[in-house]
XYZ file of C-alpha atoms in Angstrom:
385
model
C 0.000 0.000 0.000
C 1.281 3.453 -0.945
C 1.022 5.774 2.054
C 3.832 8.347 1.988
C 4.451 10.418 -1.143
C 7.383 12.769 -1.685
C 6.387 15.591 -4.030
C 8.768 17.796 -5.987
C 7.257 21.277 -5.645
C 8.349 24.312 -7.656
C 6.061 27.116 -6.514
C 4.083 26.898 -9.750
C 0.429 25.997 -10.207
C 0.969 22.449 -11.540
C 2.955 21.129 -8.573
C 0.774 23.140 -6.167
C -2.419 21.488 -7.452
C -0.585 18.136 -7.433
C 0.028 18.636 -3.700
C -3.660 19.383 -3.148
C -4.801 16.322 -5.132
C -2.429 14.003 -3.255
C -3.548 15.370 0.114
C -7.195 15.005 -0.936
C -6.563 11.335 -1.751
C -5.416 10.747 1.809
C -1.681 10.340 1.180
C 0.918 11.463 3.686
C 2.552 14.172 1.579
C 5.936 15.761 2.096
C 7.053 18.417 -0.378
C 10.629 19.073 -1.455
C 11.725 22.265 -3.196
C 14.628 21.484 -5.491
C 17.211 24.200 -6.076
C 19.122 23.533 -9.292
C 20.100 27.016 -10.375
C 20.574 30.449 -8.840
C 18.551 32.466 -11.344
C 18.492 36.260 -11.185
C 15.445 37.792 -12.870
C 15.158 41.086 -14.766
C 14.732 43.037 -11.490
C 18.023 41.721 -10.106
C 16.293 39.472 -7.578
C 16.741 35.730 -7.193
C 13.534 34.269 -8.583
C 14.246 31.007 -6.739
C 13.546 32.783 -3.443
C 10.143 33.929 -4.697
C 9.373 30.390 -5.939
C 10.296 28.935 -2.550
C 8.050 31.479 -0.814
C 5.161 30.388 -3.062
C 5.889 26.733 -2.289
C 5.814 27.613 1.443
C 2.472 29.354 0.986
C 0.932 26.253 -0.635
C 2.388 23.849 1.931
C 1.261 25.996 4.852
C -2.232 26.162 3.352
C -2.376 22.375 2.971
C -0.575 21.608 6.220
C 2.194 19.524 4.691
C 5.931 19.613 5.553
C 8.278 21.402 3.143
C 11.978 20.653 2.724
C 14.614 22.207 0.483
C 17.417 20.391 -1.319
C 20.306 21.944 -3.218
C 21.476 20.191 -6.373
C 23.241 23.178 -7.962
C 26.627 21.415 -8.080
C 25.148 18.265 -9.622
C 23.151 20.313 -12.112
C 26.250 22.201 -13.180
C 28.315 19.014 -13.610
C 25.680 16.764 -15.181
C 23.544 19.195 -17.170
C 24.956 22.683 -17.641
C 28.522 21.696 -18.598
C 27.107 19.349 -21.243
C 24.916 22.203 -22.452
C 27.934 24.515 -22.858
C 30.062 21.843 -24.528
C 27.307 21.091 -27.026
C 26.830 24.729 -27.961
C 30.600 25.143 -28.340
C 30.544 22.248 -30.805
C 27.707 23.799 -32.791
C 25.050 21.393 -31.489
C 21.592 22.240 -30.152
C 21.105 20.462 -26.804
C 18.003 19.860 -24.705
C 18.987 20.338 -21.038
C 15.472 19.537 -19.768
C 15.786 15.909 -20.902
C 19.150 15.626 -19.155
C 17.820 17.323 -16.015
C 14.955 14.853 -15.703
C 17.199 11.888 -16.486
C 20.144 12.791 -14.230
C 18.731 15.031 -11.507
C 14.973 14.892 -10.869
C 14.287 11.238 -11.655
C 17.671 9.938 -10.524
C 19.412 11.788 -7.681
C 16.257 13.473 -6.384
C 14.165 10.322 -6.772
C 16.702 8.275 -4.799
C 16.708 10.863 -2.004
C 12.906 10.755 -1.939
C 12.942 6.985 -1.444
C 16.035 6.615 0.735
C 16.317 9.827 2.790
C 12.638 10.720 3.112
C 11.418 7.076 3.131
C 8.770 7.741 0.538
C 6.641 4.918 -0.819
C 6.191 6.950 -4.002
C 7.469 10.035 -5.750
C 5.357 12.720 -7.466
C 5.845 15.732 -9.729
C 3.661 18.270 -11.495
C 4.549 17.039 -14.976
C 1.795 16.572 -17.535
C 2.180 12.839 -18.148
C 0.567 9.543 -17.143
C 1.673 5.988 -16.497
C 0.016 2.629 -17.033
C -0.061 2.307 -13.225
C -2.429 5.307 -13.047
C -1.989 8.859 -11.768
C -2.250 7.666 -8.152
C -0.456 4.413 -7.372
C -2.383 1.947 -5.248
C 0.598 -0.295 -4.638
C 4.244 -0.603 -5.585
C 4.854 -3.342 -8.165
C 8.663 -3.673 -8.410
C 8.799 -6.371 -11.080
C 6.116 -5.112 -13.440
C 6.939 -3.003 -16.491
C 5.251 0.393 -16.499
C 4.470 2.505 -19.559
C 4.964 6.256 -19.840
C 1.798 7.655 -21.441
C 0.989 11.054 -22.897
C -1.086 13.447 -20.799
C -4.790 14.023 -21.395
C -3.901 17.630 -22.279
C -1.985 16.953 -25.496
C -0.752 20.547 -25.772
C 0.795 20.516 -22.280
C 2.069 16.926 -22.538
C 5.650 16.641 -21.197
C 6.530 13.030 -22.017
C 9.040 14.372 -24.542
C 11.146 15.700 -21.639
C 10.683 12.482 -19.635
C 11.761 10.195 -22.481
C 14.971 8.989 -20.816
C 13.887 8.353 -17.237
C 14.323 4.865 -15.824
C 11.835 2.100 -15.156
C 12.970 2.125 -11.522
C 11.844 5.725 -11.079
C 8.735 5.459 -13.245
C 7.381 2.498 -11.243
C 7.165 4.700 -8.133
C 6.154 7.982 -9.790
C 2.777 9.698 -9.695
C 1.729 12.458 -12.095
C -1.398 13.845 -10.365
C -2.277 16.415 -13.068
C -1.692 14.026 -15.982
C -5.410 13.269 -16.304
C -6.429 16.935 -16.269
C -6.537 19.773 -18.751
C -4.484 22.823 -17.831
C -7.731 24.795 -17.578
C -8.963 22.325 -14.934
C -5.740 22.713 -12.960
C -6.141 26.495 -12.959
C -9.788 26.180 -11.927
C -8.818 24.061 -8.908
C -6.234 26.665 -7.892
C -8.839 29.400 -8.329
C -11.350 27.564 -6.137
C -8.674 27.250 -3.450
C -8.088 31.007 -3.584
C -4.475 30.690 -4.737
C -4.446 34.015 -6.566
C -0.717 34.575 -6.040
C 0.055 31.222 -7.665
C -2.271 31.818 -10.605
C -0.846 35.279 -11.284
C 2.708 33.969 -11.641
C 4.177 33.960 -15.117
C 4.628 30.450 -16.464
C 8.222 29.245 -16.657
C 9.051 28.646 -20.308
C 12.225 27.685 -22.137
C 15.485 26.714 -20.460
C 15.286 27.279 -16.704
C 18.733 28.829 -16.237
C 18.263 31.398 -19.025
C 15.179 32.924 -17.410
C 13.730 35.889 -19.290
C 17.003 37.182 -20.673
C 18.004 37.269 -24.317
C 19.490 33.861 -25.085
C 22.419 35.179 -27.141
C 23.380 37.555 -24.315
C 23.191 34.682 -21.841
C 25.318 32.259 -23.839
C 27.920 34.992 -24.435
C 28.570 35.040 -20.666
C 29.961 31.498 -20.847
C 31.296 30.971 -24.401
C 33.667 33.414 -26.078
C 32.651 34.682 -29.479
C 34.518 33.243 -32.456
C 33.432 35.309 -35.474
C 32.984 33.688 -38.856
C 31.196 34.019 -42.168
C 27.712 33.288 -43.352
C 28.184 31.379 -46.618
C 25.465 30.741 -49.192
C 25.118 26.956 -49.326
C 24.165 26.921 -53.006
C 26.744 29.358 -54.373
C 29.618 29.310 -51.855
C 29.501 33.130 -51.689
C 30.033 34.899 -48.343
C 26.882 36.896 -47.538
C 27.623 38.176 -44.043
C 29.425 37.646 -40.756
C 28.400 36.261 -37.347
C 29.688 36.321 -33.748
C 30.026 32.538 -33.365
C 28.317 29.292 -34.337
C 27.052 28.824 -30.765
C 24.635 31.731 -31.296
C 22.755 29.988 -34.094
C 20.672 26.873 -34.695
C 19.464 25.158 -37.854
C 16.441 26.741 -39.509
C 16.906 30.047 -37.686
C 16.491 33.299 -39.630
C 19.736 35.248 -40.053
C 18.400 38.819 -40.511
C 20.834 39.602 -43.324
C 19.715 42.676 -45.219
C 19.952 43.485 -48.896
C 18.806 40.174 -50.373
C 15.665 39.233 -52.300
C 14.877 36.358 -49.933
C 15.707 36.071 -46.229
C 18.480 33.652 -45.305
C 18.117 30.726 -42.896
C 20.753 28.569 -41.216
C 21.326 25.329 -43.099
C 24.386 23.854 -41.334
C 27.475 24.780 -39.336
C 31.167 23.920 -39.704
C 33.055 24.188 -36.418
C 36.495 23.847 -38.051
C 36.077 26.964 -40.190
C 33.416 28.751 -38.082
C 31.304 28.975 -41.209
C 27.545 28.961 -41.056
C 26.015 27.780 -44.311
C 22.748 29.514 -45.129
C 20.032 29.099 -47.745
C 17.612 31.610 -49.216
C 13.951 31.126 -48.328
C 12.287 29.444 -45.379
C 10.996 26.677 -47.653
C 14.375 25.793 -49.226
C 14.355 22.047 -49.895
C 17.611 21.361 -48.027
C 16.148 22.654 -44.749
C 14.023 19.502 -44.634
C 15.128 15.944 -43.933
C 13.345 12.599 -43.872
C 16.322 10.465 -42.824
C 18.106 10.673 -39.474
C 21.055 8.960 -37.840
C 20.987 8.839 -34.026
C 23.075 7.685 -31.113
C 22.129 4.514 -29.230
C 18.624 4.853 -27.837
C 17.675 4.892 -24.178
C 14.428 2.956 -23.891
C 11.813 3.174 -21.162
C 10.235 0.152 -22.828
C 12.312 -1.259 -25.668
C 10.158 -2.197 -28.675
C 10.331 -5.608 -30.306
C 12.363 -5.170 -33.475
C 11.576 -7.596 -36.263
C 14.662 -8.053 -38.336
C 16.092 -4.902 -36.687
C 13.079 -2.909 -37.941
C 10.281 -1.266 -35.964
C 7.432 1.034 -37.057
C 6.356 3.794 -34.678
C 5.919 7.571 -34.399
C 8.503 10.317 -34.019
C 8.893 13.903 -32.869
C 11.961 16.075 -32.253
C 10.168 19.056 -30.681
C 7.654 18.548 -27.906
C 4.909 20.724 -29.423
C 5.085 19.223 -32.918
C 2.632 16.565 -34.186
C 3.785 12.955 -34.264
C 5.118 11.679 -37.583
C 5.099 8.041 -38.704
C 8.546 6.513 -39.043
C 10.484 3.286 -39.441
C 13.421 2.648 -37.105
C 16.331 0.501 -38.276
C 18.562 -0.703 -35.444
C 22.190 -0.808 -36.582
C 24.769 -3.351 -35.402
C 26.352 -0.877 -32.946
C 22.972 -0.079 -31.356
C 22.642 3.281 -33.083
C 19.502 4.006 -35.101
C 18.697 4.924 -38.674
C 15.274 6.611 -38.788
C 13.219 7.016 -41.954
C 10.330 9.491 -41.655
C 7.082 9.232 -43.574
C 7.445 12.904 -44.506
C 10.358 15.319 -44.432
C 10.477 17.796 -41.527
C 12.113 21.211 -41.316
C 15.194 22.056 -39.236
C 15.965 18.703 -37.608
C 19.139 19.569 -35.737
C 22.134 17.565 -34.437
C 22.078 17.509 -30.635
C 18.299 17.413 -30.388
C 16.423 14.240 -29.477
C 14.406 11.835 -31.556
C 11.579 10.744 -29.254
C 9.590 7.634 -30.194
C 5.950 6.803 -29.523
C 3.347 4.130 -30.224
C -0.070 5.730 -29.915
C -0.097 7.249 -26.404
C 3.039 5.518 -25.133
C 6.454 7.190 -25.079
C 8.996 4.419 -25.657
C 12.221 6.369 -25.195
C 14.572 8.557 -27.193
C 17.925 8.840 -28.925
C 20.134 11.829 -29.612
C 20.162 13.033 -33.206
C 23.649 12.779 -34.684
C 22.865 13.872 -38.194
C 19.851 14.510 -40.386
C 20.454 13.654 -44.040
C 19.319 16.492 -46.266
C 18.868 16.232 -50.012
C 22.313 17.806 -50.477
C 25.254 17.323 -48.157
C 27.495 19.940 -46.563
C 30.541 17.858 -47.550
C 29.806 18.635 -51.222
C 30.125 22.356 -50.533
C 33.323 21.854 -48.516
C 34.830 19.842 -51.392
C 33.914 22.596 -53.852
C 35.509 25.207 -51.591
C 38.697 23.133 -51.454
C 38.773 22.861 -55.254
C 38.301 26.616 -55.619
C 41.224 27.312 -53.265
C 43.527 24.934 -55.155
C 42.662 26.492 -58.536
C 43.158 30.082 -57.391
């Protein structure tokens, strides 16, 4: 029987309503505020202090204990350093997937079970499991499925796609069966005006509401280079560094008939290859090579082939695909239709209907034309000049 639940609380409405729902179900709830990053907002104040005050307000209202744990060092070593390294290499990382995998559903989960003696663990994520939103008992030997939330727009299984079976078996997602509007209505009925009036946290947590390029410049030195037209090899502008740009992004280069968009990046030369027009055919890819996948539930490959659904951004619709498992465990993914701006460093997340199976890091999308062809042409031009 599940009696004691340790809840990760952030000070936001989703975890606050999760606390209320757990308490209403009769669980012994203890809340833990996790400090991963010392974020200073636009007023110069630490927004983490305001979030903790809101978490205190909710816990005092509900009469549940509140603890605070500091994982800043772990977050820096296991998430943020990877983030910086990836951007330095010209990749586009997703720190939220790493945070859930390494911090929240690993280190934090283990503390919830071992230090706080919790029977179960809970968060305010919009997701569900095949065990239900509220566990009735712990089943250590039974496989559990990670399912998409009822609110498809708020669904967060994309960011949970690399958490372990061990953690998922003991995890509750109390708001997973609710629409966001229902969650806000519950908070309104409880009179939690201060929680409802908070701005939603969006994007990468440690960036806050600052300009991303200004933020990244604090940690990675600029290395200027050229914007080069992918089709012609002509230099069309300059940039501050490849870490400031991601595939498919508009370049804001003036004086051209069509706007330019980032096609690919070359770290060795600091060149960013660009193409004219947002619908340029080489911005789309229907074939992807990935790293070895991390599966929550590994699918049954038939002849190293499996049909499922794919997304590489959490708000995008699912796309049918065929996965080919290579001999080294890496994946070759063929999409039913080509998608725009699939970027190395992002994650290919795989689904069957409502179930999130797991994910793999994208190593390289294969566009209709390859960057190597342009590099070879550049080399030939240099030799002939």
